[in-house]
Short mmCIF file of C-alpha atoms in Angstrom, two decimals:
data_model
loop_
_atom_site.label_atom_id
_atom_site.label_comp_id
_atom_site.label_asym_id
_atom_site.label_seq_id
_atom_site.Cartn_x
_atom_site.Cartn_y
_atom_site.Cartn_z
CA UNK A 292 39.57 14.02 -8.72
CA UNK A 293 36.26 14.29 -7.27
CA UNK A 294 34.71 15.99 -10.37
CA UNK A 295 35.84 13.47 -12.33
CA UNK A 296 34.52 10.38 -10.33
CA UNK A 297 31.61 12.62 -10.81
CA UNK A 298 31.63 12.57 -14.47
CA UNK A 299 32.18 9.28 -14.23
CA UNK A 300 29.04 8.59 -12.17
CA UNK A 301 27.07 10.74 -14.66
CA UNK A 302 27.84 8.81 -17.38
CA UNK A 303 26.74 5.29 -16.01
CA UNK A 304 23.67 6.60 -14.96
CA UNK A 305 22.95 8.48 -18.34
CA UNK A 306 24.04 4.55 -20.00
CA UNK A 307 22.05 2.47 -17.89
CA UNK A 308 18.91 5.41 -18.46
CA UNK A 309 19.44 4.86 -21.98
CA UNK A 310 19.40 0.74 -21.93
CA UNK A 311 16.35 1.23 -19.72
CA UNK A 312 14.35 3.52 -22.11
CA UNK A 313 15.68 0.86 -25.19
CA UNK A 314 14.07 -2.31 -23.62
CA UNK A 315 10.74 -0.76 -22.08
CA UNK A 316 10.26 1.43 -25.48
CA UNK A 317 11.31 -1.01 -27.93
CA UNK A 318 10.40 -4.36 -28.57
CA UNK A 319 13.89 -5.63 -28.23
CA UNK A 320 13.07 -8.04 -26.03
CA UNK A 321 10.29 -9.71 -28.12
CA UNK A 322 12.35 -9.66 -31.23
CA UNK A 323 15.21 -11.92 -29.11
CA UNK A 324 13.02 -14.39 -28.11
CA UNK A 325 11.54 -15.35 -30.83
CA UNK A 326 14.17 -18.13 -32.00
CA UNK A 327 14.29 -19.13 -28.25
CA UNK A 328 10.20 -20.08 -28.82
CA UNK A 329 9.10 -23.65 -30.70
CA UNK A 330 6.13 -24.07 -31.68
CA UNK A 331 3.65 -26.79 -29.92
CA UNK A 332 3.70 -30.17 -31.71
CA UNK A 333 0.96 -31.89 -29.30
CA UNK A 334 0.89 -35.62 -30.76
CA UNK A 335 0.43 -38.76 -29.55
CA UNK A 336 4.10 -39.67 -27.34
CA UNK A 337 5.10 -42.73 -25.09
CA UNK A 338 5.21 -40.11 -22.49
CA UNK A 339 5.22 -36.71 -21.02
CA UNK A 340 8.04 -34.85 -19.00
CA UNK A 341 7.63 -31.89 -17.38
CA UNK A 342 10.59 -29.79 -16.20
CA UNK A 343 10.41 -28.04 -12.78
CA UNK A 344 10.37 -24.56 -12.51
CA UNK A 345 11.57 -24.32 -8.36
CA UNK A 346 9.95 -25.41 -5.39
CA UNK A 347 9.93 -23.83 -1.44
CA UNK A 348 11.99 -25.80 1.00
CA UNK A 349 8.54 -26.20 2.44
CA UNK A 350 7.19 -28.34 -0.41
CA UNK A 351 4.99 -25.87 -2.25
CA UNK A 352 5.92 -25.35 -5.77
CA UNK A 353 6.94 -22.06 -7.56
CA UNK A 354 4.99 -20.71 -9.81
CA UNK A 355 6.65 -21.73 -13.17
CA UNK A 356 6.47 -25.35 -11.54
CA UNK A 357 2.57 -24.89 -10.52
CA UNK A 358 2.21 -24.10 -14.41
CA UNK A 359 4.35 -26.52 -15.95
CA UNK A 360 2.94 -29.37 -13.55
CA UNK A 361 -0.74 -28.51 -14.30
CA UNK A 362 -0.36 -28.10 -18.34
CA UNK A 363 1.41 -31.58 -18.06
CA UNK A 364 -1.38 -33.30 -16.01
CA UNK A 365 -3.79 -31.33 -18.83
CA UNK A 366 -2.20 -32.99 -21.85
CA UNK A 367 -2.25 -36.53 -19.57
CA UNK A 368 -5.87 -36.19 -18.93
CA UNK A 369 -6.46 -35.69 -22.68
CA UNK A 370 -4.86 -38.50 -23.55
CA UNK A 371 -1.66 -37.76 -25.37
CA UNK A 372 0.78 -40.21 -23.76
CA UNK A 373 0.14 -42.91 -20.74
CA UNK A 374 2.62 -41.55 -18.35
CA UNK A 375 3.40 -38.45 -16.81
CA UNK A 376 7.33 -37.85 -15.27
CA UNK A 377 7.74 -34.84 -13.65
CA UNK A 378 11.60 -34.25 -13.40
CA UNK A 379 13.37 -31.73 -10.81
CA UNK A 380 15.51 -32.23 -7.85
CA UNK A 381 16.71 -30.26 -5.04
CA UNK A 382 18.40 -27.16 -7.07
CA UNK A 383 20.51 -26.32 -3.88
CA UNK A 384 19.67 -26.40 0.34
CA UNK A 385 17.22 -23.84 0.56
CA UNK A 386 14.50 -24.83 -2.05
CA UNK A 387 12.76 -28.01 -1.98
CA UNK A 388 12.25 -31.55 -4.12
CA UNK A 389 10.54 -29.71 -7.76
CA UNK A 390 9.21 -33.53 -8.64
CA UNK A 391 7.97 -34.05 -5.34
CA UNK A 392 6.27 -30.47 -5.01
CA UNK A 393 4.72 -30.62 -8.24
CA UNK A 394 3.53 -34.22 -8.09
CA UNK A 395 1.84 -33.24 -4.37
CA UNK A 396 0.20 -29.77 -5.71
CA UNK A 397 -1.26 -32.85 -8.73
CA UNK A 398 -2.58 -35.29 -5.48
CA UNK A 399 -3.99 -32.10 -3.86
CA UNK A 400 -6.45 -31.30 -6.60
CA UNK A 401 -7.06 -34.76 -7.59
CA UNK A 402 -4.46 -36.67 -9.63
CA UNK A 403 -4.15 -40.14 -8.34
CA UNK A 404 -0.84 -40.83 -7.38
CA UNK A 405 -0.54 -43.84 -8.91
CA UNK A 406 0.14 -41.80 -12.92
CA UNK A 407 2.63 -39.38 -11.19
CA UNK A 408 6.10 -40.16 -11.60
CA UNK A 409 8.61 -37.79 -10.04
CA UNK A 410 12.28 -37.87 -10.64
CA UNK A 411 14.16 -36.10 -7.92
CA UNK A 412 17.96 -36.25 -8.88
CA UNK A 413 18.28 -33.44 -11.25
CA UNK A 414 19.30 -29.46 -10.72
CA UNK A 415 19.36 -28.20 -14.26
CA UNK A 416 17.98 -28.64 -17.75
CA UNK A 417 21.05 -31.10 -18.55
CA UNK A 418 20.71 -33.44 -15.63
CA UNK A 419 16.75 -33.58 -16.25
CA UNK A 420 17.58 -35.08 -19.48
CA UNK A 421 19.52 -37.48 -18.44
CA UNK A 422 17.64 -38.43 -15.33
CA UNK A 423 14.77 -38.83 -17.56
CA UNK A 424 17.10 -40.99 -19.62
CA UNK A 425 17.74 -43.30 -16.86
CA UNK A 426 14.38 -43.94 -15.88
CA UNK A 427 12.34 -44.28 -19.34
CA UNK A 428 14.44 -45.35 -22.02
CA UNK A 429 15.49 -48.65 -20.28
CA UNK A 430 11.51 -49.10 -20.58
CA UNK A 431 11.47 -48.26 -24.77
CA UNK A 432 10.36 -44.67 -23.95
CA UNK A 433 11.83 -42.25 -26.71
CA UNK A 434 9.24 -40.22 -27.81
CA UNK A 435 7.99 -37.92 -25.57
CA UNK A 436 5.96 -34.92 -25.03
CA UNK A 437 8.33 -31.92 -23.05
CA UNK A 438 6.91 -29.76 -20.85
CA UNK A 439 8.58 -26.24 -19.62
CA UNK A 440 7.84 -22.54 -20.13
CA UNK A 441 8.01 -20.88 -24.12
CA UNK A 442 11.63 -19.48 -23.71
CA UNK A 443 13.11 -22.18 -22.09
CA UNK A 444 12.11 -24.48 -25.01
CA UNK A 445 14.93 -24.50 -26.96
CA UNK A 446 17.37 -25.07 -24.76
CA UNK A 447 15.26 -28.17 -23.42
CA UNK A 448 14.61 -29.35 -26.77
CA UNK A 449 18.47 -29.46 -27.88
CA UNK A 450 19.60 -31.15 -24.85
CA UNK A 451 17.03 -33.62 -24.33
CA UNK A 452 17.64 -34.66 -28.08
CA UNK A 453 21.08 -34.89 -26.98
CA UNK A 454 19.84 -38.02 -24.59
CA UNK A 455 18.40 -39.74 -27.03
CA UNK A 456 14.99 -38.70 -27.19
CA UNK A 457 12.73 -37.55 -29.99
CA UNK A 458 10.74 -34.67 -28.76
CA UNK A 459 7.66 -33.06 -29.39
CA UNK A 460 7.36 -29.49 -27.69
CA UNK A 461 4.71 -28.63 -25.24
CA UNK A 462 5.29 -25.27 -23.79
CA UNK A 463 3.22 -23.83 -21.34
CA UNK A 464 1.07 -21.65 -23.17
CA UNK A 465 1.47 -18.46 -20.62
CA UNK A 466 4.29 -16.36 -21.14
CA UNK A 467 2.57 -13.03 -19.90
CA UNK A 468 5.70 -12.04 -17.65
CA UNK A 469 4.50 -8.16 -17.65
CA UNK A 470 1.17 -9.46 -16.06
CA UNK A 471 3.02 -11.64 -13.39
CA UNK A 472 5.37 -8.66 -12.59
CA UNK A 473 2.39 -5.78 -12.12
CA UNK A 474 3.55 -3.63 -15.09
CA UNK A 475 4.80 -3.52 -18.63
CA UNK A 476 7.70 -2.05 -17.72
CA UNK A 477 9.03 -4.55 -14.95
CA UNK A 478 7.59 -7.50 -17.50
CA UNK A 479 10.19 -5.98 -19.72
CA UNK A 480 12.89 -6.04 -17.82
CA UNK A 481 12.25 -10.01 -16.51
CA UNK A 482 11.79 -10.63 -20.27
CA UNK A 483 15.15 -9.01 -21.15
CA UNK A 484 16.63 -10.67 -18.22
CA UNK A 485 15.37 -14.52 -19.42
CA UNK A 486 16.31 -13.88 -22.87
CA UNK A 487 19.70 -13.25 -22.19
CA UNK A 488 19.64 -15.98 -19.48
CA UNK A 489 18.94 -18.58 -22.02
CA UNK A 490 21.62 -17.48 -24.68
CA UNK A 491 23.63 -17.40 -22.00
CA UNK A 492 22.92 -20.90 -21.52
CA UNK A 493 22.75 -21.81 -25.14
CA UNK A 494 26.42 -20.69 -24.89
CA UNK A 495 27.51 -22.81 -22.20
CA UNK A 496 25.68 -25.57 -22.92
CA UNK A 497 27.70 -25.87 -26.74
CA UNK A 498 30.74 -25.32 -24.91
CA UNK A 499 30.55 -28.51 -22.53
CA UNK A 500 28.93 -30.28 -25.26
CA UNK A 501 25.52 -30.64 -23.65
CA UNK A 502 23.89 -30.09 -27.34
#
């Protein structure tokens, strides 16, 4: 009995040694997420959304908010639409408000408050949509310019067509996970991990009818 739990215990190892050797030697990975990336279409919108990323329960942003948040105010400051929504709520009790922490990292290195709208009702991709919905189509807003990271596009894209808008993708353009995580190896991994995260979500999304 023992020898064969044993065997048993070899063999996982040897299968999860193999997986491990196929996504840090091969560009699986890369070859995934391609169809998950859009290319940028940065036009002239009525506005620009940009979807939190997380935020600390004590009000700092995470870092896929800091970047979304700043590339948004970028494309504002050029002049591509006259307001600026940054959407995220409270994802669950122990992170913060993601509209409210992005829109205060904005104030603290400059941005008048006055162009930063937040929206603080939604906890995923679907309810940031709709949230959105609620607060700028009422005003004739339909075209827009959306803001999140390159493999997250698609996913936004579909659903926030979904809720009526026309959209023009904006993604952040920083997608170096292997430089975030300290080596190639872990970047591979995280990029494994998000890829199959997002068909994941593709998947669910269809199901409920989200797309």
């Amino acid at each position: 009995m023992i020898k064969k739990i044993g065997r048993w215990v070899t063999a996982i190892f040897t299968m999860i040694g193999l997986f491990s050797t196929v996504i840090v030697t091969t560009p699986i990975s890369e070859y995934l997420v391609q169809p998950l990336r859009l290319e940028a279409q940065l036009k002239s919108a009525e506005a620009i959304v940009v979807l939190g990323g997380g935020a600390f329960k004590d009000g700092l942003p995470s870092v896929p908010s800091l970047t979304r948040a700043v590339y948004g105010f970028a494309l504002f400051r050029a002049g591509y639409a006259p307001r600026l929504l940054l959407s995220g709520g409270q994802v669950s009790a122990e992170f913060g408000l993601e509209g409210l922490a992005m829109k205060k990292l904005l104030q603290d290195i400059g941005a008048s408050p006055r162009v930063l709208e937040t929206e603080d009702r939604s906890t995923r991709t679907y309810s940031n949509a709709n949230e959105s919905a609620r607060i700028l189509q009422p005003q004739g807003v339909r075209h827009i310019l959306l803001v999140t990271h390159p493999n997250h596009m698609l996913r936004a894209r579909w659903t926030f067509e979904k809720a009526g808008f026309t959209i023009y993708p904006a993604p952040v353009p920083w997608d170096r996970l292997a430089a975030i995580w300290g080596s190639p190896s872990l970047g591979c991994f995280q990029l494994f991990h998000n890829v199959l995260y997002e068909y994941a979500g593709l998947v669910l999304y269809w199901g409920k009818g989200w797309l």
